[in-house]
mmCIF file of C-alpha atoms in Angstrom:
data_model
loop_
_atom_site.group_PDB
_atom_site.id
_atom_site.type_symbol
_atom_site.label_atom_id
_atom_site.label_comp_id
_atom_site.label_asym_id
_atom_site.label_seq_id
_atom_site.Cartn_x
_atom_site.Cartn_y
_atom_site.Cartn_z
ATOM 1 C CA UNK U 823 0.000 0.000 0.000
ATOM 2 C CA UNK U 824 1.565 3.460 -0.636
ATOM 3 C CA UNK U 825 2.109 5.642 1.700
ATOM 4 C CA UNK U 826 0.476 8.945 1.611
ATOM 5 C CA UNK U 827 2.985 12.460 1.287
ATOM 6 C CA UNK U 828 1.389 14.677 4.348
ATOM 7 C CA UNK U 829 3.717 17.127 3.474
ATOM 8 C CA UNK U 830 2.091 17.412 -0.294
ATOM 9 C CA UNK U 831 -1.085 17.440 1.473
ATOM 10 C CA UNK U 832 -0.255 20.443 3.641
ATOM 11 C CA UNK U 833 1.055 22.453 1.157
ATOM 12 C CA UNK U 834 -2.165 21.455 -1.011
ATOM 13 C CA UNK U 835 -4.016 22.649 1.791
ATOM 14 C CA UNK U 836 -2.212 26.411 2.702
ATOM 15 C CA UNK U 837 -2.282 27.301 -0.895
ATOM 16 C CA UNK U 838 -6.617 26.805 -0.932
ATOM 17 C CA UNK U 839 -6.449 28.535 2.468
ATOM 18 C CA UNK U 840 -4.791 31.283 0.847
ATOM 19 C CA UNK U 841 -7.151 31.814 -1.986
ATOM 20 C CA UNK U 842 -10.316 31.444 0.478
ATOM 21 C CA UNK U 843 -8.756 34.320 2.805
ATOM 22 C CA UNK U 844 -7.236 36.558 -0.371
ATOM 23 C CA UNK U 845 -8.774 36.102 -2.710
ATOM 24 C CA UNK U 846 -8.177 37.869 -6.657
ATOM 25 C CA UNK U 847 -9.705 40.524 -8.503
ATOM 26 C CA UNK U 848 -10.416 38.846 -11.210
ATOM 27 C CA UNK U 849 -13.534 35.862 -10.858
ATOM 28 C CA UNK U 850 -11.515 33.039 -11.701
ATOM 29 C CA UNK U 851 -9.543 30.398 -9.875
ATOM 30 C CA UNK U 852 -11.838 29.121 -7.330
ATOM 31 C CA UNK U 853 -14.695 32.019 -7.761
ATOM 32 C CA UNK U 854 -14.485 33.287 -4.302
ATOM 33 C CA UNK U 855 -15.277 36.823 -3.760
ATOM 34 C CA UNK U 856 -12.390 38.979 -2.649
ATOM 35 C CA UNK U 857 -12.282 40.369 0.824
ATOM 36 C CA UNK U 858 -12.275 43.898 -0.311
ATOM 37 C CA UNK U 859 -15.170 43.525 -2.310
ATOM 38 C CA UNK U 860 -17.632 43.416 1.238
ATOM 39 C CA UNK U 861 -20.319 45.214 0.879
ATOM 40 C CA UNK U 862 -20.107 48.375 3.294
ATOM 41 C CA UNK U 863 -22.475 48.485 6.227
ATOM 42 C CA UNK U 864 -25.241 51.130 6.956
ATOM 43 C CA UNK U 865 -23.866 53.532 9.757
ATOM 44 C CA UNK U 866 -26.367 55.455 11.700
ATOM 45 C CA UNK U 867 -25.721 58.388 14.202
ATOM 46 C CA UNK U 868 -27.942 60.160 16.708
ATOM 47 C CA UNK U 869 -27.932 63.823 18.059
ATOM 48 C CA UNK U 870 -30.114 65.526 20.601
ATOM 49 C CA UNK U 871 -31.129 68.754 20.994
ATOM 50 C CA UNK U 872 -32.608 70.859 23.410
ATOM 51 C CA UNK U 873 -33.828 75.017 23.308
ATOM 52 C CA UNK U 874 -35.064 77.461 25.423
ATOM 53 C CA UNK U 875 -35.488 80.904 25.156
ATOM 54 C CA UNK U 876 -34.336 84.321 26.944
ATOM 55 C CA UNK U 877 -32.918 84.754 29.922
ATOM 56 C CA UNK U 878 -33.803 88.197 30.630
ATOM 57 C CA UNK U 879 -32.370 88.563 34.245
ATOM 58 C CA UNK U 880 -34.204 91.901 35.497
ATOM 59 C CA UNK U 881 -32.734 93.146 38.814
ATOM 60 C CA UNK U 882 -35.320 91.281 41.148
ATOM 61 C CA UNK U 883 -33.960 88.004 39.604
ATOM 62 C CA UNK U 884 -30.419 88.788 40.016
ATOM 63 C CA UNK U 885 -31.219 89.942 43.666
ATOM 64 C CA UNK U 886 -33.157 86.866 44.689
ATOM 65 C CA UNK U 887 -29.765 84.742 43.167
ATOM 66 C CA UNK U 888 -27.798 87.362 45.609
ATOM 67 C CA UNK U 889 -25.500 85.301 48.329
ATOM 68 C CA UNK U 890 -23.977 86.926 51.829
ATOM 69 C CA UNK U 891 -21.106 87.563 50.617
ATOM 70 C CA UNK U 892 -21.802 89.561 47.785
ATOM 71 C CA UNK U 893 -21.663 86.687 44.824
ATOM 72 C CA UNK U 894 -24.493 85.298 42.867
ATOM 73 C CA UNK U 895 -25.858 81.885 42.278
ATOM 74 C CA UNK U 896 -29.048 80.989 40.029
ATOM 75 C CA UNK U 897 -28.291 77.070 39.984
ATOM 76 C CA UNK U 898 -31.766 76.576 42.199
ATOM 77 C CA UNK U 899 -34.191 78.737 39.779
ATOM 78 C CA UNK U 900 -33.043 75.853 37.113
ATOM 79 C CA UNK U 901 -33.386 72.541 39.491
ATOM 80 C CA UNK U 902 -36.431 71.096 36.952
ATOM 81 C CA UNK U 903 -34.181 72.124 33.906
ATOM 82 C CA UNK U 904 -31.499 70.374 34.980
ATOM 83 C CA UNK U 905 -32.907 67.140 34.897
ATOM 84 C CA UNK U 906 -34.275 67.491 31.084
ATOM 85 C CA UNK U 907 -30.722 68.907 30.069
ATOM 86 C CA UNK U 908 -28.790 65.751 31.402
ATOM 87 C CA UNK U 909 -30.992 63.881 29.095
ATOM 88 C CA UNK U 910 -29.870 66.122 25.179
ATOM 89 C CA UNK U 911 -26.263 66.519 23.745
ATOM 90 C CA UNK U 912 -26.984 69.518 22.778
ATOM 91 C CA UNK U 913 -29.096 72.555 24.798
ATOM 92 C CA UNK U 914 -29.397 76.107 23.449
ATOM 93 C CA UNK U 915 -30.104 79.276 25.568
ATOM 94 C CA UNK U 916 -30.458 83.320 24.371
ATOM 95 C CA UNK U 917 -28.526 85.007 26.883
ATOM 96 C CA UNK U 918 -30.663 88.144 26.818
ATOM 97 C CA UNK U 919 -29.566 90.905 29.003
ATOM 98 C CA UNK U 920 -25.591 91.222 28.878
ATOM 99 C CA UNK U 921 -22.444 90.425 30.985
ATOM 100 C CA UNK U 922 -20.798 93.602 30.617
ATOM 101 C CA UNK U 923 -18.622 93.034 34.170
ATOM 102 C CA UNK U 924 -18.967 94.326 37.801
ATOM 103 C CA UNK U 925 -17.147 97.184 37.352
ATOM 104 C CA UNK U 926 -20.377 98.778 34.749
ATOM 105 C CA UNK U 927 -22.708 98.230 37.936
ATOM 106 C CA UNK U 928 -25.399 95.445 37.715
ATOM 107 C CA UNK U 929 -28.752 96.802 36.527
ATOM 108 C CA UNK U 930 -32.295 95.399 34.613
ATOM 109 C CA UNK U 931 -34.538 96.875 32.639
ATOM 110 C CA UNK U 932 -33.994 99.090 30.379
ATOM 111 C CA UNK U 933 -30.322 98.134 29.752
ATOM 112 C CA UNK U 934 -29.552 95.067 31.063
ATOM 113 C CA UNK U 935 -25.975 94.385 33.060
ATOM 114 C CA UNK U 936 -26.088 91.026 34.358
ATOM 115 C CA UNK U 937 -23.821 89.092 36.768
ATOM 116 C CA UNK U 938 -21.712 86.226 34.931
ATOM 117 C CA UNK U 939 -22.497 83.837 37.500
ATOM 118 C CA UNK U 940 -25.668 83.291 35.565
ATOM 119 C CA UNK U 941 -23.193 82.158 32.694
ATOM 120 C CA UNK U 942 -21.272 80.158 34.511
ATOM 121 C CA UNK U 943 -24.301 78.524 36.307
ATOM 122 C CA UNK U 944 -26.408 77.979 33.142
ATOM 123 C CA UNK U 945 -22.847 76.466 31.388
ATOM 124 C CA UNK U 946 -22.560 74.110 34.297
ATOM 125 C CA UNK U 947 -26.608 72.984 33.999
ATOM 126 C CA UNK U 948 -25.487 71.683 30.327
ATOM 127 C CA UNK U 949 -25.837 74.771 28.498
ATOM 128 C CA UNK U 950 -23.689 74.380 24.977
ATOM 129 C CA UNK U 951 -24.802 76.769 22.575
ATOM 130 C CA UNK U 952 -25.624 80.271 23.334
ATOM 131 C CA UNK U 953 -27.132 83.006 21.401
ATOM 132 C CA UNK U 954 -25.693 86.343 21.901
ATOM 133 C CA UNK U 955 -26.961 88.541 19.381
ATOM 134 C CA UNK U 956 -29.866 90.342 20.292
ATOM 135 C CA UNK U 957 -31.622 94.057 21.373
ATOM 136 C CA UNK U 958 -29.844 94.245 24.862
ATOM 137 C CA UNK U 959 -26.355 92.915 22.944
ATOM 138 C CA UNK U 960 -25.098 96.753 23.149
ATOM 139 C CA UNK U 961 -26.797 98.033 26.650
ATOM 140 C CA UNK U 962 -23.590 98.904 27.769
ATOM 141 C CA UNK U 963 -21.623 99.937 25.145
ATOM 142 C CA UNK U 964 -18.600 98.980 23.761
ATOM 143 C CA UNK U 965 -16.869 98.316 26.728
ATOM 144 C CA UNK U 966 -19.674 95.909 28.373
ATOM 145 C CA UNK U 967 -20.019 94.154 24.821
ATOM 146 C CA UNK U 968 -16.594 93.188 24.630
ATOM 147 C CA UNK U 969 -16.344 92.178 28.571
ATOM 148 C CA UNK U 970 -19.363 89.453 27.263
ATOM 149 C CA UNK U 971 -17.854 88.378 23.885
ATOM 150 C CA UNK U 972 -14.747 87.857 26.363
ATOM 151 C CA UNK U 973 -16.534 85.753 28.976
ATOM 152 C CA UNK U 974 -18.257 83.909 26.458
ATOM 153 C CA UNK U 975 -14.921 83.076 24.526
ATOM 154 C CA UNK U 976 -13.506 81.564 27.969
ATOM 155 C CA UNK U 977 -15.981 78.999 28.078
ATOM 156 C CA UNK U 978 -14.283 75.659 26.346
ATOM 157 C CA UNK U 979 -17.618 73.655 26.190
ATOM 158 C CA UNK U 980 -19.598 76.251 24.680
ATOM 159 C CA UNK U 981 -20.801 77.720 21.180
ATOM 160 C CA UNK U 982 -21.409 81.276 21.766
ATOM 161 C CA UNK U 983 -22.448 82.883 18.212
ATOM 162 C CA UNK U 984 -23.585 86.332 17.307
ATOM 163 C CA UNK U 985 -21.373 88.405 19.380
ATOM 164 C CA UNK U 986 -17.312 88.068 18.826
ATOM 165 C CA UNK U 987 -14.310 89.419 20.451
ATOM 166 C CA UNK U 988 -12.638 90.557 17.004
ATOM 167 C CA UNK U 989 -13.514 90.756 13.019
ATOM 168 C CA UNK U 990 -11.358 87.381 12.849
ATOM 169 C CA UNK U 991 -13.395 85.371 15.076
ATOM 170 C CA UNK U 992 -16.474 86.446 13.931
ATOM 171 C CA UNK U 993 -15.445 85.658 10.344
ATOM 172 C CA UNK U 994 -13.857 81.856 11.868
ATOM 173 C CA UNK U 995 -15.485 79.120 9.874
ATOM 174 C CA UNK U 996 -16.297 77.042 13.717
ATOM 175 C CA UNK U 997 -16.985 72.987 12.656
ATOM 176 C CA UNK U 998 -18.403 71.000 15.639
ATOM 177 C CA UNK U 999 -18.908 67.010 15.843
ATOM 178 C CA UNK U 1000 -20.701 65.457 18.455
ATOM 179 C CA UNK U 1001 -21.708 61.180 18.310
ATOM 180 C CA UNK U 1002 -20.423 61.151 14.479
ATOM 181 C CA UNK U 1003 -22.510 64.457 13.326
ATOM 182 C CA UNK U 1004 -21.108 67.705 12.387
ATOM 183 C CA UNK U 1005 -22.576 70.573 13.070
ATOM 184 C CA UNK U 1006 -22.338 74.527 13.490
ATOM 185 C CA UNK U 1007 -24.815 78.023 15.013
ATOM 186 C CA UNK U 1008 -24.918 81.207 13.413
ATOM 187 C CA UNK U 1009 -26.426 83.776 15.528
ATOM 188 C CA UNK U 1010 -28.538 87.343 13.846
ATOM 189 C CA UNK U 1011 -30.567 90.196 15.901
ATOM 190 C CA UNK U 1012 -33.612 92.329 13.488
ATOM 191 C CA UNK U 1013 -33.897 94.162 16.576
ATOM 192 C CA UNK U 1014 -31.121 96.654 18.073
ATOM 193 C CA UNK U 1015 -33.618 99.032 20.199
ATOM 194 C CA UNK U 1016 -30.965 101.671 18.065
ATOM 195 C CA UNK U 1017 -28.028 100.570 19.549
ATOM 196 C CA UNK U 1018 -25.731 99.270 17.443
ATOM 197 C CA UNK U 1019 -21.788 98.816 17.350
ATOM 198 C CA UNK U 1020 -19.902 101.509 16.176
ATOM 199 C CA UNK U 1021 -17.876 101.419 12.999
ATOM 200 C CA UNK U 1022 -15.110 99.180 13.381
ATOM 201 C CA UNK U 1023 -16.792 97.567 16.210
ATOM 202 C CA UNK U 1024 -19.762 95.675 14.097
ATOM 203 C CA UNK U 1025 -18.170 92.418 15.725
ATOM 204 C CA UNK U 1026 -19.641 92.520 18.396
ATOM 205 C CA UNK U 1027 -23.171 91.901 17.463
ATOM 206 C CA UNK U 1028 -24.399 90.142 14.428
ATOM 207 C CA UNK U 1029 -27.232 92.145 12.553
ATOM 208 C CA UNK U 1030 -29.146 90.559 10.083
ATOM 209 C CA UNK U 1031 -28.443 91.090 6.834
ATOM 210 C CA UNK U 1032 -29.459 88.695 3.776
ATOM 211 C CA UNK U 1033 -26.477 89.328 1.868
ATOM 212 C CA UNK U 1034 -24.366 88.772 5.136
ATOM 213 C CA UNK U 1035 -26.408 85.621 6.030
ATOM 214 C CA UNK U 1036 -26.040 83.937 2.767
ATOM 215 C CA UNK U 1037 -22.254 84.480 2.580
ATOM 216 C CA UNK U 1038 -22.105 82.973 5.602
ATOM 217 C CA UNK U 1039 -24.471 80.069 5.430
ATOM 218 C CA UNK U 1040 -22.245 79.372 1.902
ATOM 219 C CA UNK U 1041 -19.406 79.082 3.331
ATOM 220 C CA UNK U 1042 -20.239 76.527 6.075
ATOM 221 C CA UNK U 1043 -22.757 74.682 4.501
ATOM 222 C CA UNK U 1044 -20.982 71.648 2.628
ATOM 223 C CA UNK U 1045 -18.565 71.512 5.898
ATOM 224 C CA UNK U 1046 -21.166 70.072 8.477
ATOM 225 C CA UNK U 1047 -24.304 67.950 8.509
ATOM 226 C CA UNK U 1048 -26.562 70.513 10.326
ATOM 227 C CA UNK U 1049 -26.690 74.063 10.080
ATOM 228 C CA UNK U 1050 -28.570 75.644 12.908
ATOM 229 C CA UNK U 1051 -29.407 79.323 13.311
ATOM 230 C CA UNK U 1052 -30.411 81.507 16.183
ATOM 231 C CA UNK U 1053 -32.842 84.679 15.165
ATOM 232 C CA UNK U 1054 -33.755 87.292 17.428
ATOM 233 C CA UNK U 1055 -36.383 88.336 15.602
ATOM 234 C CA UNK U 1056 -40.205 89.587 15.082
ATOM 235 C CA UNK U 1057 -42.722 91.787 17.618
ATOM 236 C CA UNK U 1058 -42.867 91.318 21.294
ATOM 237 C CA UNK U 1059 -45.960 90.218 23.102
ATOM 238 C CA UNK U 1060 -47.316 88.914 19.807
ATOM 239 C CA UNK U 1061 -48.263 84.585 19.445
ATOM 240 C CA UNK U 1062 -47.660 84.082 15.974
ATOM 241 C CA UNK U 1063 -45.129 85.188 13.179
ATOM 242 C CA UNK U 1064 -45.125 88.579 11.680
ATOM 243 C CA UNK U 1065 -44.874 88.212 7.909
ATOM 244 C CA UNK U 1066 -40.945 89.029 8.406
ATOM 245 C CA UNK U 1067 -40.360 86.572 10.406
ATOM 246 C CA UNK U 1068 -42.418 84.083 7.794
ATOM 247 C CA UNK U 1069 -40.495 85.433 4.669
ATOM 248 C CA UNK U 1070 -36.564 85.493 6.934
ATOM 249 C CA UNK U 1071 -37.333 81.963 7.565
ATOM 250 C CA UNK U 1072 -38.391 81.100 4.256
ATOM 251 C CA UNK U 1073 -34.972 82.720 3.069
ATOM 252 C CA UNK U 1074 -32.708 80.469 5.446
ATOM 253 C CA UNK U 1075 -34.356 77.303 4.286
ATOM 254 C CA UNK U 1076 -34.013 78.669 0.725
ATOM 255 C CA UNK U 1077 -29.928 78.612 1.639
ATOM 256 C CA UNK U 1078 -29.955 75.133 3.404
ATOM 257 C CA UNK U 1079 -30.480 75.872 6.845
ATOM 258 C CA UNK U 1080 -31.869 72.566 9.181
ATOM 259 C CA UNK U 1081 -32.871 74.321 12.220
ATOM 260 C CA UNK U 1082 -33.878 78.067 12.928
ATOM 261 C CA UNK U 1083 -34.345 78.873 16.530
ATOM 262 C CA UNK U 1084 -36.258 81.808 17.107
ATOM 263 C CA UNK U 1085 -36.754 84.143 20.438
ATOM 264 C CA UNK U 1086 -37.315 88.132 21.160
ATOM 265 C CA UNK U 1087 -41.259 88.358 21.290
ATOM 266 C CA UNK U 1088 -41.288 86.430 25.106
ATOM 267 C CA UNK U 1089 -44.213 84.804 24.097
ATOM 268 C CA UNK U 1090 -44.676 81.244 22.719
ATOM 269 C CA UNK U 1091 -44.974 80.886 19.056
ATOM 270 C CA UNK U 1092 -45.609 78.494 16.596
ATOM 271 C CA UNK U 1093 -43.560 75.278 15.738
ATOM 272 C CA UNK U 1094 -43.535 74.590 12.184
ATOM 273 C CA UNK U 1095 -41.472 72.823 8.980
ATOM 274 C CA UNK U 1096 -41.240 74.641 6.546
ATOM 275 C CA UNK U 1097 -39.951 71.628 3.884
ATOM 276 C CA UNK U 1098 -37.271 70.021 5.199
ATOM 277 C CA UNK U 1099 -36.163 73.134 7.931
ATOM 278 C CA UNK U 1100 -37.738 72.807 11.150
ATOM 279 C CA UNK U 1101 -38.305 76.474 12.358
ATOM 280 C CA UNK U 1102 -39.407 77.308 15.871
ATOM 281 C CA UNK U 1103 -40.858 80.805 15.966
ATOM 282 C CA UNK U 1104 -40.126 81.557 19.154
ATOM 283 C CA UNK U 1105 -39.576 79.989 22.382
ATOM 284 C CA UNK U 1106 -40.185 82.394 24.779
ATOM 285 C CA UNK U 1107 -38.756 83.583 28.211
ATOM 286 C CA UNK U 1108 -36.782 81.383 29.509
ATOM 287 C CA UNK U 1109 -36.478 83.592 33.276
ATOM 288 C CA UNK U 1110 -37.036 87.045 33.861
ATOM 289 C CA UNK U 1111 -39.392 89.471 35.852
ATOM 290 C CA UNK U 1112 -42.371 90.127 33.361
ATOM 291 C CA UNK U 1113 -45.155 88.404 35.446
ATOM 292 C CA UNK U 1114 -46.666 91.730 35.853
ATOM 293 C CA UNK U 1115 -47.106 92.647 31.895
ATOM 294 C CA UNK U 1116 -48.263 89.396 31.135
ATOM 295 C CA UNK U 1117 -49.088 85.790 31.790
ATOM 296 C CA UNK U 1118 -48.078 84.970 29.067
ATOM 297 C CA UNK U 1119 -44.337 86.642 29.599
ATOM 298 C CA UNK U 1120 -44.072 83.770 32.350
ATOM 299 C CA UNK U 1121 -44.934 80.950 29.934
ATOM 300 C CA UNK U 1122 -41.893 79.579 28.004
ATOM 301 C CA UNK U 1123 -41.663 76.915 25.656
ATOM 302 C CA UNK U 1124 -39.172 74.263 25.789
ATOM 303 C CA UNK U 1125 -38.215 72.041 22.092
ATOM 304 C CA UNK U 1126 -36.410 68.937 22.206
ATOM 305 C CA UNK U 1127 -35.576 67.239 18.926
ATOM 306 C CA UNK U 1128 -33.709 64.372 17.474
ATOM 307 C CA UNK U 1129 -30.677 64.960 14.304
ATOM 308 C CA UNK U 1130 -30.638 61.818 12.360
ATOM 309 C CA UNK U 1131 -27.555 60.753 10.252
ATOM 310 C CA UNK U 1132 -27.692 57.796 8.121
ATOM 311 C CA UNK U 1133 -24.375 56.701 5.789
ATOM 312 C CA UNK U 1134 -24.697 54.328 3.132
ATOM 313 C CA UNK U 1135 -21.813 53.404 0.829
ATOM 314 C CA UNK U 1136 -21.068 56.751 -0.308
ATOM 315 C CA UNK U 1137 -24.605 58.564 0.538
ATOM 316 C CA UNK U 1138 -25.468 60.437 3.523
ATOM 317 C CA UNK U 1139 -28.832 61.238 4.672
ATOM 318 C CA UNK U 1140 -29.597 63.649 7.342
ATOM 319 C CA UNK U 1141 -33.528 63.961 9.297
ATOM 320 C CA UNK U 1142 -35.399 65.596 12.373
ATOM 321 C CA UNK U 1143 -37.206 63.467 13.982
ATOM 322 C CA UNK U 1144 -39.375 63.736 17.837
ATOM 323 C CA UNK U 1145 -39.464 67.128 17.509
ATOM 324 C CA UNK U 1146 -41.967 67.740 21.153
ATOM 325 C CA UNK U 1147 -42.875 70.718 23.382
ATOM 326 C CA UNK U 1148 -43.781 71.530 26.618
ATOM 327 C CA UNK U 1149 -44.460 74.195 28.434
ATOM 328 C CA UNK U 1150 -42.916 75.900 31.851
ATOM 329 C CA UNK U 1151 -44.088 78.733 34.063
ATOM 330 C CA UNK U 1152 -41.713 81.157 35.576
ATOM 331 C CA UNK U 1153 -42.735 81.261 39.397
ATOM 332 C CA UNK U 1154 -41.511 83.085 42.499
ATOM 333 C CA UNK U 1155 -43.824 84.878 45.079
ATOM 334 C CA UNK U 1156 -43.240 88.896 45.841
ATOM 335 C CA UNK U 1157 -40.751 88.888 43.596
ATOM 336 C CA UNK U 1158 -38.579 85.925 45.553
ATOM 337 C CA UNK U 1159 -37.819 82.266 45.421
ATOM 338 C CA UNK U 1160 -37.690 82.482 41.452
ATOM 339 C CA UNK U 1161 -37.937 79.012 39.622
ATOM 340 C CA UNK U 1162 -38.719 77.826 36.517
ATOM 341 C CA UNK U 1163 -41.263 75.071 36.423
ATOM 342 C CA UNK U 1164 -42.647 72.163 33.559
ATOM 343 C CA UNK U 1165 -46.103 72.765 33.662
ATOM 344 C CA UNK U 1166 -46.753 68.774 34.948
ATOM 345 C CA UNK U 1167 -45.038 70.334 38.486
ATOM 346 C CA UNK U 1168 -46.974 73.630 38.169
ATOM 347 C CA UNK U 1169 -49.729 73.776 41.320
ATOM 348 C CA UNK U 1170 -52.641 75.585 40.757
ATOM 349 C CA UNK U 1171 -51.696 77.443 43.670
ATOM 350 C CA UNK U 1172 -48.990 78.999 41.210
ATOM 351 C CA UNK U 1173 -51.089 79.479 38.330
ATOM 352 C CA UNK U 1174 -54.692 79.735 38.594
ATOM 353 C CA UNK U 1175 -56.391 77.581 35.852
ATOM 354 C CA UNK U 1176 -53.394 76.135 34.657
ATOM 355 C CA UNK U 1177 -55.185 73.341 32.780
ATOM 356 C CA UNK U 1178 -56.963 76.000 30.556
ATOM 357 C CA UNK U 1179 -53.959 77.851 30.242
ATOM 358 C CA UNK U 1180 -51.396 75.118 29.199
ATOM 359 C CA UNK U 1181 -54.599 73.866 26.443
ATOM 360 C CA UNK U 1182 -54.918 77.585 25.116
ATOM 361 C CA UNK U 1183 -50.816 78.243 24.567
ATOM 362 C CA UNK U 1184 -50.535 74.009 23.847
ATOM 363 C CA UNK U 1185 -52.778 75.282 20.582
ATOM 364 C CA UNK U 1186 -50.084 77.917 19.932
ATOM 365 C CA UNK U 1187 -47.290 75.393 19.332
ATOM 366 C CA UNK U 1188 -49.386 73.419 16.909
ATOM 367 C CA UNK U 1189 -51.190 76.288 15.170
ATOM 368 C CA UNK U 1190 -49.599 75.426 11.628
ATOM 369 C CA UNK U 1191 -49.198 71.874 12.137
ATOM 370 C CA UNK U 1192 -52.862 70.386 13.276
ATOM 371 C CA UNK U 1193 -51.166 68.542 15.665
ATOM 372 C CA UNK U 1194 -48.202 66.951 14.342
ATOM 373 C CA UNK U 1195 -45.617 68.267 17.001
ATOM 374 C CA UNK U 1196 -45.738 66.702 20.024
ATOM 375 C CA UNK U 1197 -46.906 68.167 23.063
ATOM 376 C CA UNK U 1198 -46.226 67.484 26.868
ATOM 377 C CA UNK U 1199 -43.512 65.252 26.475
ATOM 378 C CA UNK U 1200 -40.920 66.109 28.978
#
């Protein structure tokens, strides 16, 4: 009997081996499918976002924050808030009234000077994008605007658009990736209350302009997956969209923008889509001391939202998707103990009728949309 060559075998058996794990690229030989030629795999990314409106910090609300030894802290006025934010990658904020420095004096209405603590406390709540540019950007002048485009520059974890420390920066293409998706803010005021930078200085607060805007929607646009922009825009103490505010935010999804995020009239506005671009009208106050102009200068509107990236082979799809709203009321009692609160912990002891109330500005939200954005989900 002969005796079989294991060694011929062996080397019989490494050189199939090979061509199974190798492979050619050509279909011949065996007819097994090169390694290289997988098929790629669908990749899908998630981002969450979350918007309020202005914090308009009028001197009772700076004095309630006021500690014994002279500093500031607001973290308690934002205890409810702080449980929603832990829950979005992203949160947005107008900072309203300015943080021009001590040394201007602290003052409200009409020209705001805040303390920065309510910076630093609303960064440290997860705060990550904040609007800048807006009617109270220039309350105290040059020298305030530039202590504010300072502060806001110091803070690492934070997009601050609309109001810049120098021509450069505000010109800075800024590219920002969170969980695989690339994003950016642009910031605009409509409304200066006729205080605007001087020449040289235009920096320091963003004023819409079309032109302006589309040059700088251009040049960002095919660099990120979203494009968001904050407006300060439109009428105060109005509930829907003045037909500027309708035809701006027509123009910015005309130019590719996802997201507008709109604020100024401290009321609640309408959510709507307007094709692809999900524009929020306006969200409202997000603190201050209007309760006594309005109820409705106490009832904010919160959005949360979900970006949506989805690559295939060489084609990427971006959506918005669980786009909701709820509603909070700013509380405090004799002008102390301020606190912002979702209306599902609001007492009627707080608000009288509360149930009517939250129905009649629920109907707001949804006024274009019969509906279709979600309400009460916080």
């Amino acid at each position: 009997m002969k005796k079989i060559k294991w060694k011929n075998i062996l080397v019989l058996f490494v050189f199939v081996l090979s061509l199974t794990l190798f492979g050619c690229n050509k279909k011949e030989g065996l007819g097994l499918k090169p390694f290289e030629e997988k098929e790629d795999q669908i990749k899908e990314y998630n981002l969450s976002v979350f918007a309020v409106g202005d914090a308009l910090i009028h001197g009772y609300v700076y004095m309630d924050a006021r500690k014994s030894d002279g500093t500031y802290d607001f973290t308690s006025m934002f205890s409810h808030i702080k449980e929603i934010t832990n829950d979005y990658d992203l949160a947005f904020y107008n900072q309203e009234s300015s943080i021009g420095g001590s040394s201007l004096g602290y003052s409200g209405y009409p020209r705001f000077n805040s303390p920065q603590e309510i910076g630093e406390n609303l960064v440290d709540l997860g705060f990550n994008l904040v609007a800048l540019a807006n009617n109270h950007t220039m309350d105290k002048g040059v020298t305030g605007a530039k202590h504010s485009a300072n502060f806001w520059a110091n803070q690492k974890s934070v997009l601050s658009v609309g109001s810049y420390t120098s021509q450069e920066e505000r010109d800075k293409v800024v590219v920002k990736e969170k969980n695989g998706i690339t994003y950016t803010l642009l910031g605009y005021t409509t409304v200066t209350n006729g205080l605007v930078p001087p020449v040289g200085y235009e920096y320091l607060m963003n004023v819409y302009n079309e032109e302006q805007v589309k040059k700088d929607i251009a040049k960002v646009r095919d660099l990120v997956d979203i494009v968001m922009v904050s407006m300060h825009w439109g009428e105060e103490d109005i509930y829907s969209p003045n037909q500027s505010q309708q035809d701006q935010a027509k123009f910015l999804a005309e130019q590719g923008v996802d997201v507008v995020i709109g604020h100024h009239s401290h009321t609640v506005q309408p959510i709507t889509f307007i094709d692809d671009t999900l524009v929020i009208y306006s969200l409202g106050n997000f603190i201050s001391n209007q309760k006594d102009v309005s109820v409705g200068n106490n009832i904010g509107l919160m959005v949360g939202f979900n970006i949506n990236k989805k690559v295939e082979k060489e084609e990427t799809k971006i959506s918005i998707t669980e786009v909701k709203g709820d509603l909070f009321w700013v509380h405090s009692y004799n002008h102390r103990g301020y606190e912002v609160v979702p209306f599902n912990k609001v007492t009627n002891a707080m608000l009288n009728n509360k149930d009517s109330v939250y129905s009649q500005y629920s109907s707001i939200i949804n006024k274009y949309n019969n509906g279709a954005i979600k309400v009460g989900a916080f």
